[in-house]
Short mmCIF file of C-alpha atoms in Angstrom, two decimals:
data_model
loop_
_atom_site.label_atom_id
_atom_site.label_comp_id
_atom_site.label_asym_id
_atom_site.label_seq_id
_atom_site.Cartn_x
_atom_site.Cartn_y
_atom_site.Cartn_z
CA MET A 1 -29.53 12.91 33.12
CA SER A 2 -33.07 14.71 32.45
CA LEU A 3 -32.78 18.39 31.30
CA THR A 4 -36.13 19.46 33.37
CA GLY A 5 -35.79 17.12 36.42
CA THR A 6 -35.25 17.85 39.84
CA THR A 7 -31.82 15.65 39.81
CA PHE A 8 -29.74 17.98 37.17
CA LEU A 9 -31.14 21.20 38.41
CA SER A 10 -29.66 20.89 42.52
CA THR A 11 -26.77 19.12 40.68
CA LEU A 12 -26.46 22.54 38.90
CA ILE A 13 -27.02 24.39 42.20
CA VAL A 14 -24.59 22.00 44.39
CA LEU A 15 -21.78 23.37 41.63
CA SER A 16 -22.89 26.55 41.67
CA VAL A 17 -21.91 27.19 45.22
CA VAL A 18 -18.77 24.77 45.30
CA ALA A 19 -18.20 27.48 42.07
CA VAL A 20 -18.51 30.44 44.42
CA LEU A 21 -16.74 28.67 47.59
CA LEU A 22 -13.34 27.24 45.60
CA PRO A 23 -11.87 31.42 45.11
CA LEU A 24 -13.18 31.99 48.56
CA LEU A 25 -10.56 29.00 49.57
CA LEU A 26 -8.06 28.96 47.13
CA TRP A 27 -7.37 31.61 45.40
CA SER A 28 -4.08 33.06 47.63
CA ARG A 29 -3.19 29.20 48.49
CA LEU A 30 -2.62 28.63 44.88
CA ARG A 31 1.35 27.25 44.97
CA GLY A 32 3.78 26.88 42.21
CA PRO A 33 5.10 29.05 39.07
CA ARG A 34 3.14 32.22 38.27
CA ALA A 35 1.66 30.89 34.94
CA LEU A 36 0.24 28.00 36.95
CA ARG A 37 -0.86 30.45 39.58
CA THR A 38 -2.67 32.46 36.63
CA ALA A 39 -3.87 29.35 35.24
CA GLY A 40 -5.23 28.02 38.21
CA ARG A 41 -6.93 31.24 39.27
CA LEU A 42 -8.97 31.55 35.44
CA LEU A 43 -10.41 28.09 35.63
CA MET A 44 -11.91 28.96 38.70
CA VAL A 45 -13.41 31.55 37.09
CA VAL A 46 -14.65 30.58 33.92
CA PHE A 47 -15.92 27.34 36.00
CA ALA A 48 -17.87 29.48 38.25
CA GLN A 49 -18.92 31.76 35.95
CA GLY A 50 -20.27 28.55 33.36
CA THR A 51 -22.03 27.47 36.52
CA ALA A 52 -24.39 30.43 37.04
CA VAL A 53 -24.53 30.96 33.54
CA ALA A 54 -26.27 27.04 33.43
CA LEU A 55 -28.27 27.51 36.37
CA VAL A 56 -29.81 30.53 35.30
CA PHE A 57 -30.63 29.22 31.80
CA VAL A 58 -31.60 25.63 33.01
CA LEU A 59 -34.69 27.81 36.05
CA VAL A 60 -35.47 30.03 32.94
CA ASN A 61 -36.07 26.73 30.91
CA ASN A 62 -37.83 25.24 33.45
CA GLN A 63 -40.12 28.23 34.41
CA ASN A 64 -41.20 29.17 30.82
CA ASN A 65 -41.23 25.48 29.15
CA LEU A 66 -39.33 26.13 26.66
CA TYR A 67 -36.98 22.78 25.66
CA ASP A 68 -38.65 19.27 27.09
CA ASP A 69 -34.93 17.44 26.94
CA TRP A 70 -31.46 16.94 25.82
CA ALA A 71 -32.37 17.02 22.22
CA ASP A 72 -34.65 19.71 21.85
CA LEU A 73 -31.78 21.94 23.27
CA LEU A 74 -28.90 20.55 20.85
CA GLY A 75 -30.97 20.64 18.00
CA THR A 76 -30.85 16.86 17.07
CA GLY A 77 -34.34 15.48 17.64
CA ASP A 78 -36.77 15.05 14.45
CA HIS A 79 -39.65 13.21 14.99
CA VAL A 80 -40.85 13.48 11.48
CA GLN A 81 -40.94 9.34 9.77
CA GLN A 82 -42.53 10.76 5.83
CA ALA A 83 -43.71 13.47 4.63
CA ALA A 84 -45.40 12.51 1.91
CA ASP A 85 -47.98 15.06 -0.61
CA LEU A 86 -51.21 14.93 1.32
CA GLY A 87 -52.64 17.39 -1.30
CA ALA A 88 -54.50 20.63 -0.35
CA ASP A 89 -56.56 18.74 2.60
CA GLY A 90 -53.25 17.49 3.60
CA THR A 91 -55.65 13.90 4.23
CA GLY A 92 -52.99 12.39 0.71
CA GLY A 93 -57.42 11.59 -0.39
CA ILE A 94 -56.84 8.84 2.73
CA ALA A 95 -61.11 8.38 2.98
CA LEU A 96 -60.24 9.06 7.37
CA LYS A 97 -63.53 7.47 8.27
CA ARG A 98 -62.24 4.03 7.28
CA LEU A 99 -58.89 4.32 8.61
CA PRO A 100 -59.03 1.82 12.31
CA ARG A 101 -59.68 3.19 15.35
CA VAL A 102 -56.44 4.85 17.22
CA ARG A 103 -55.68 2.89 20.31
CA GLN A 104 -53.62 4.48 23.14
CA HIS A 105 -51.45 3.56 25.87
CA PHE A 106 -51.44 6.25 28.26
CA THR A 107 -49.55 7.33 31.16
CA ASP A 108 -49.53 10.02 33.81
CA ALA A 109 -47.62 12.86 32.74
CA SER A 110 -44.96 14.30 34.84
CA GLY A 111 -43.24 17.72 35.48
CA PRO A 112 -44.68 20.85 37.32
CA GLY A 113 -48.44 21.36 36.93
CA MET A 114 -48.53 18.66 35.41
CA ARG A 115 -50.85 16.81 37.77
CA GLY A 116 -53.30 14.57 36.36
CA VAL A 117 -52.02 14.97 33.04
CA ARG A 118 -51.56 12.19 30.71
CA GLU A 119 -48.99 11.29 27.98
CA THR A 120 -48.95 9.23 25.55
CA GLN A 121 -47.29 8.51 22.05
CA LEU A 122 -48.83 9.06 18.84
CA GLU A 123 -47.70 7.63 15.54
CA GLY A 124 -49.65 9.20 13.10
CA ARG A 125 -50.70 7.61 10.63
CA VAL A 126 -51.60 10.01 8.23
CA SER A 127 -48.91 13.06 8.76
CA GLY A 128 -46.11 10.27 9.13
CA VAL A 129 -45.17 12.04 12.97
CA ASN A 130 -44.64 10.31 15.73
CA ALA A 131 -44.51 12.58 18.72
CA GLU A 132 -46.03 13.02 22.46
CA VAL A 133 -49.51 14.52 23.30
CA TYR A 134 -50.92 15.62 26.29
CA VAL A 135 -54.20 15.10 27.67
CA TRP A 136 -55.89 16.60 30.30
CA LEU A 137 -59.93 16.15 31.24
CA PRO A 138 -62.17 17.48 32.61
CA PRO A 139 -63.86 17.25 36.45
CA GLN A 140 -66.64 16.40 34.57
CA TYR A 141 -65.57 13.57 33.14
CA GLY A 142 -65.48 10.88 35.58
CA ARG A 143 -68.92 11.38 36.84
CA PRO A 144 -71.28 8.74 36.50
CA ALA A 145 -73.69 11.56 35.46
CA TYR A 146 -71.35 12.35 32.59
CA ARG A 147 -71.19 8.16 31.77
CA HIS A 148 -73.11 9.14 28.58
CA HIS A 149 -71.59 13.36 27.65
CA SER A 150 -69.18 13.78 24.84
CA PHE A 151 -66.77 16.81 25.82
CA PRO A 152 -65.97 19.76 23.77
CA VAL A 153 -62.10 19.64 22.93
CA VAL A 154 -59.10 22.69 23.14
CA GLU A 155 -55.74 21.92 21.24
CA LEU A 156 -53.62 23.43 22.58
CA LEU A 157 -50.18 25.03 20.68
CA SER A 158 -47.06 25.88 22.00
CA GLY A 159 -44.74 28.95 20.78
CA TYR A 160 -41.24 28.38 19.48
CA PRO A 161 -39.19 27.14 21.16
CA GLY A 162 -41.67 25.43 23.10
CA SER A 163 -42.89 22.60 25.18
CA ALA A 164 -46.37 20.98 24.83
CA LYS A 165 -45.82 21.13 28.21
CA ALA A 166 -46.36 25.08 29.07
CA TRP A 167 -49.54 25.14 29.00
CA PHE A 168 -50.05 22.85 31.79
CA GLY A 169 -46.71 24.07 33.64
CA SER A 170 -45.88 28.23 32.42
CA LEU A 171 -49.35 29.16 31.63
CA HIS A 172 -51.00 27.04 34.38
CA ALA A 173 -54.15 26.44 32.51
CA ALA A 174 -55.44 23.37 34.18
CA ASP A 175 -54.76 24.67 37.65
CA GLN A 176 -56.56 28.05 36.47
CA LEU A 177 -59.48 26.07 35.03
CA LEU A 178 -60.26 23.25 36.98
CA PRO A 179 -62.69 25.73 39.79
CA LEU A 180 -64.31 27.35 37.26
CA MET A 181 -65.35 23.77 35.15
CA ARG A 182 -66.62 23.17 38.59
CA ASP A 183 -68.72 25.75 39.31
CA GLY A 184 -69.91 25.70 36.08
CA ARG A 185 -68.30 29.09 34.76
CA VAL A 186 -66.04 27.34 31.87
CA ALA A 187 -67.25 24.90 29.92
CA PRO A 188 -65.69 21.47 30.46
CA PHE A 189 -62.99 21.29 27.97
CA ILE A 190 -60.93 18.35 27.08
CA MET A 191 -57.50 20.08 26.58
CA VAL A 192 -54.84 18.37 24.19
CA ALA A 193 -51.62 19.33 24.24
CA PRO A 194 -49.24 17.95 20.88
CA ARG A 195 -45.77 18.19 20.86
CA MET A 196 -44.94 21.52 17.72
CA ASN A 197 -41.05 21.25 17.72
CA LEU A 198 -41.37 18.40 15.06
CA LEU A 199 -37.71 18.81 13.28
CA ALA A 200 -34.58 20.28 14.71
CA GLY A 201 -33.61 23.84 15.21
CA VAL A 202 -36.61 25.38 12.68
CA ASP A 203 -40.83 26.20 13.36
CA THR A 204 -42.79 23.92 11.10
CA GLY A 205 -44.75 27.31 11.01
CA CYS A 206 -47.99 24.33 11.03
CA ALA A 207 -47.35 23.63 7.59
CA ASN A 208 -46.77 20.85 5.29
CA ILE A 209 -44.37 20.83 3.53
CA THR A 210 -44.20 17.62 1.27
CA GLY A 211 -41.28 15.92 1.77
CA THR A 212 -40.14 17.87 4.85
CA VAL A 213 -42.76 17.85 7.02
CA ASN A 214 -46.53 17.67 7.57
CA ALA A 215 -47.00 19.62 10.80
CA ASP A 216 -50.91 20.65 9.48
CA THR A 217 -51.71 17.16 9.18
CA TRP A 218 -50.50 16.26 12.21
CA LEU A 219 -51.93 18.78 14.31
CA SER A 220 -55.63 18.72 12.42
CA VAL A 221 -55.77 15.52 11.52
CA ASP A 222 -53.70 12.94 13.34
CA VAL A 223 -54.32 14.41 17.31
CA PRO A 224 -57.83 14.60 16.79
CA ARG A 225 -58.52 11.51 15.22
CA MET A 226 -56.47 10.18 18.07
CA VAL A 227 -58.51 11.93 20.53
CA THR A 228 -61.98 11.09 19.47
CA ASP A 229 -60.77 7.31 19.00
CA ASN A 230 -59.84 7.56 22.99
CA PHE A 231 -62.41 9.55 24.85
CA ARG A 232 -66.02 10.81 24.74
CA ALA A 233 -64.83 13.83 22.66
CA GLN A 234 -67.32 15.87 20.22
CA ALA A 235 -66.96 15.51 16.83
CA PRO A 236 -65.20 18.36 14.83
CA PRO A 237 -65.74 21.05 14.22
CA ALA A 238 -68.91 22.15 16.51
CA GLY A 239 -66.86 20.62 19.82
CA TRP A 240 -63.75 21.80 18.62
CA ALA A 241 -61.06 24.98 19.23
CA VAL A 242 -57.50 25.36 19.31
CA ALA A 243 -55.38 27.95 20.75
CA GLY A 244 -52.09 28.78 21.05
CA TYR A 245 -49.52 32.15 21.96
CA SER A 246 -46.40 33.42 19.95
CA ALA A 247 -46.01 31.11 17.02
CA GLY A 248 -48.63 28.86 18.58
CA GLY A 249 -50.70 31.39 18.27
CA HIS A 250 -50.07 31.97 14.44
CA CYS A 251 -51.14 28.27 13.76
CA ALA A 252 -54.23 28.54 15.79
CA THR A 253 -55.38 30.82 13.54
CA LYS A 254 -54.13 29.40 10.51
CA LEU A 255 -55.76 26.51 10.91
CA ALA A 256 -59.31 27.33 11.51
CA VAL A 257 -59.27 30.05 9.26
CA ALA A 258 -57.47 27.14 6.98
CA HIS A 259 -60.04 24.03 7.88
CA PRO A 260 -63.18 25.46 9.44
CA ASP A 261 -64.33 21.79 8.76
CA ARG A 262 -62.19 20.83 11.80
CA TYR A 263 -62.27 23.63 14.35
CA ARG A 264 -65.28 25.90 14.99
CA ALA A 265 -63.08 28.50 17.01
CA ALA A 266 -59.34 29.68 17.61
CA VAL A 267 -57.68 31.93 20.17
CA SER A 268 -54.56 33.87 19.23
CA MET A 269 -52.22 35.26 21.89
CA SER A 270 -49.42 37.71 20.36
CA GLY A 271 -49.48 35.89 17.03
CA TYR A 272 -49.15 36.76 14.06
CA ASN A 273 -50.42 36.41 10.31
CA ASP A 274 -47.29 36.46 8.11
CA PRO A 275 -44.89 33.11 8.77
CA ILE A 276 -41.80 35.73 8.24
CA GLY A 277 -42.75 37.04 11.82
CA GLU A 278 -40.37 33.76 13.08
CA ARG A 279 -37.81 33.77 11.66
CA ASN A 280 -36.58 30.09 11.52
CA SER A 281 -40.30 29.34 10.28
CA LEU A 282 -40.19 26.61 6.64
CA ALA A 283 -43.09 28.66 6.32
CA ALA A 284 -41.42 31.48 5.78
CA GLU A 285 -38.82 30.09 2.82
CA THR A 286 -40.74 30.62 -0.05
CA PRO A 287 -43.14 33.72 -0.63
CA ALA A 288 -45.67 30.47 -2.08
CA LEU A 289 -45.47 29.52 1.34
CA ARG A 290 -46.24 32.44 2.82
CA ARG A 291 -48.48 32.76 1.00
CA ALA A 292 -49.88 29.53 1.73
CA ASN A 293 -50.16 29.90 5.09
CA ASN A 294 -50.88 33.51 6.51
CA PRO A 295 -54.39 33.75 7.59
CA TYR A 296 -54.80 37.09 6.54
CA VAL A 297 -54.47 35.50 2.97
CA LEU A 298 -56.62 32.17 3.29
CA LEU A 299 -59.17 34.70 4.92
CA ARG A 300 -59.02 37.49 2.44
CA ASP A 301 -59.32 35.02 -0.63
CA ALA A 302 -61.39 32.55 0.81
CA ARG A 303 -64.67 32.02 -2.13
CA THR A 304 -67.28 31.52 1.33
CA PRO A 305 -66.17 33.00 5.04
CA PRO A 306 -65.11 30.32 7.29
CA ALA A 307 -67.92 29.78 10.26
CA ILE A 308 -65.94 30.38 12.71
CA ALA A 309 -64.63 32.90 16.01
CA LEU A 310 -61.59 34.08 16.22
CA TYR A 311 -59.77 35.35 19.19
CA GLN A 312 -56.74 37.45 18.73
CA SER A 313 -55.23 39.08 21.68
CA GLY A 314 -52.02 41.19 21.24
CA GLN A 315 -50.52 44.68 22.08
CA PRO A 316 -48.87 46.89 19.50
CA GLY A 317 -46.26 46.04 17.43
CA ASP A 318 -46.68 42.10 19.47
CA GLY A 319 -50.06 40.51 17.33
CA TYR A 320 -52.24 43.79 17.73
CA GLU A 321 -52.00 45.00 13.82
CA ALA A 322 -51.96 41.08 13.03
CA ALA A 323 -55.55 41.21 14.96
CA THR A 324 -56.99 44.47 13.68
CA GLY A 325 -56.34 43.42 10.29
CA LEU A 326 -58.28 39.97 10.80
CA GLU A 327 -61.14 42.07 11.97
CA ARG A 328 -61.39 44.50 9.27
CA ILE A 329 -61.70 41.46 6.57
CA ALA A 330 -63.57 39.68 8.10
CA MET A 331 -67.32 38.63 6.94
CA ALA A 332 -70.06 36.92 8.39
CA PRO A 333 -69.95 33.88 9.71
CA THR A 334 -66.76 34.96 10.31
CA THR A 335 -66.61 36.85 13.91
CA VAL A 336 -63.00 38.45 15.19
CA HIS A 337 -62.71 39.71 18.65
CA ALA A 338 -59.62 41.75 18.98
CA VAL A 339 -58.21 42.66 22.33
CA TYR A 340 -55.70 45.11 23.48
CA VAL A 341 -53.33 44.43 25.38
CA PRO A 342 -51.51 47.98 27.11
CA LYS A 343 -47.76 47.94 26.88
CA SER A 344 -47.44 48.46 30.53
CA ALA A 345 -48.92 44.72 31.21
CA GLY A 346 -45.24 42.92 30.07
CA GLY A 347 -43.45 42.14 27.54
CA HIS A 348 -43.90 38.81 25.21
CA ASN A 349 -43.69 36.10 27.48
CA MET A 350 -45.48 33.41 29.92
CA ALA A 351 -46.26 36.60 32.31
CA LEU A 352 -48.58 38.09 30.32
CA TRP A 353 -50.26 35.32 28.56
CA ARG A 354 -50.92 33.49 31.79
CA PRO A 355 -53.64 35.76 32.34
CA GLN A 356 -55.17 35.94 29.06
CA VAL A 357 -55.81 31.71 29.78
CA VAL A 358 -59.54 32.93 32.07
CA PRO A 359 -60.83 35.51 29.76
CA ALA A 360 -59.87 33.40 26.42
CA PHE A 361 -61.69 30.33 27.74
CA ARG A 362 -64.50 32.66 28.96
CA TRP A 363 -65.07 33.13 25.28
CA LEU A 364 -64.47 30.00 23.81
CA THR A 365 -67.55 28.79 26.33
CA GLU A 366 -69.80 31.42 25.16
CA GLU A 367 -68.74 31.55 21.43
CA MET A 368 -69.08 28.22 20.94
CA GLY A 369 -72.38 28.01 22.95
CA LEU A 370 -71.25 25.76 25.15
CA LEU A 371 -73.00 26.60 28.59
CA HIS A 372 -75.76 29.71 27.60
CA GLY A 373 -75.77 32.61 24.81
CA ARG A 374 -76.20 31.85 21.53
CA ALA A 375 -73.08 29.77 19.08
CA GLY A 376 -72.42 31.78 16.19
CA ALA A 377 -73.34 35.44 17.76
CA THR A 378 -71.47 37.91 17.49
CA PRO A 379 -68.28 38.65 20.06
CA ARG A 380 -69.12 42.56 19.78
CA ALA A 381 -73.25 42.60 20.48
CA ARG A 382 -72.56 40.53 23.67
CA SER A 383 -69.27 43.42 24.85
CA SER A 384 -72.02 45.97 23.90
CA ALA A 385 -74.31 44.20 25.91
CA GLY A 386 -72.16 44.24 28.86
CA SER A 387 -70.71 40.73 28.85
CA ARG A 388 -66.99 41.00 28.61
CA PRO A 389 -65.23 37.55 29.37
CA ALA A 390 -61.80 38.07 26.89
CA GLU A 391 -61.44 42.38 28.64
CA LEU A 392 -60.82 41.04 32.40
CA ALA A 393 -57.24 40.21 32.45
CA SER A 394 -54.61 41.53 31.13
CA GLY A 395 -56.43 43.51 27.31
CA THR A 396 -58.94 45.23 26.97
CA ALA A 397 -61.57 45.29 23.64
CA SER A 398 -59.67 46.99 20.87
CA PRO A 399 -60.18 50.77 20.84
CA ALA A 400 -62.47 50.92 17.89
CA ALA A 401 -64.57 48.04 19.79
CA ALA A 402 -64.92 50.41 22.86
CA ALA A 403 -65.74 53.79 21.30
CA ARG A 404 -68.91 51.51 19.97
CA ARG A 405 -70.15 51.22 23.72
CA PRO A 406 -73.05 53.51 25.00
#
């Protein structure tokens, strides 16, 4: 029985009702020795408490897309086949252009918010990861007028724990963006959501760790290669961006800073720089791993500032300091747009991030020069001119940026 399926949820609802009715009907009717009656009543209380807790957990899990299946919940899932030493660039010296084309079979994904989403099981040839990837195509993709058109791509990263379905299910990304893409207010992005939770009970931190996992290569090499081989997708880096929330936001920023040859822009909502921001992160286990996977350190120490644009939103104590830290050290052509989200907008959850989806994609559309404007123009310059797509939801531009406005 599926953890997120309707059958399991319905069963829990029925059991919860039964658990309430049993004490009402049987509490005073139990017969036998006093010890036996006490034990029977105790079992009824435990049954009622257990079903209530289980029902609440399933409702919360379904609402926030935390665990996809029993293996994720119980910590028995493992999607890593091998983790070879792939070197500094994560390719292991493999000539990627010479690899055979990746031919994938896709099926319709199931679950809330997944209408129009396709699913495939991808065996990463370079990373050694075997996991699911979800792909959503924009409304223009199937139109005859666009049959020779290549589309930009946004890779969507979930938090930890988190399901690859979360962007479609909990954040309603496709539902929110579809009408805007139809009207031409947001570029027709292909949206790709790969599995992030690759090992049981730990966050990979999007890191390559020899002998353990090559999560960076899975996300920045294998998944993009599969997309460009199976869909009319633009070639990286110009047509590619990566977006995430919480631990996924950290990963999005890190991937863009580490691989400007693969991504043009990144969106981070409530992310962090130091991997130790997630206590279960493998990338936080040693000082060397922390430095190698900290986008602040990577950006600060880069010999040449990368030609990337970063959208960083957060609340005080939850992402905003990381955003302004990157903003302070960024040098052209790197641009950083720090978005201040007030505490009144809510806590570290889907309700906080859901209203930020549209502003983030509007920013991507303009920053990547996909509909109008000039690719690479600084977000600050556009903000001062009165076009502030990043401020339309629960966040505003940083107080420092606001002070600069006329």
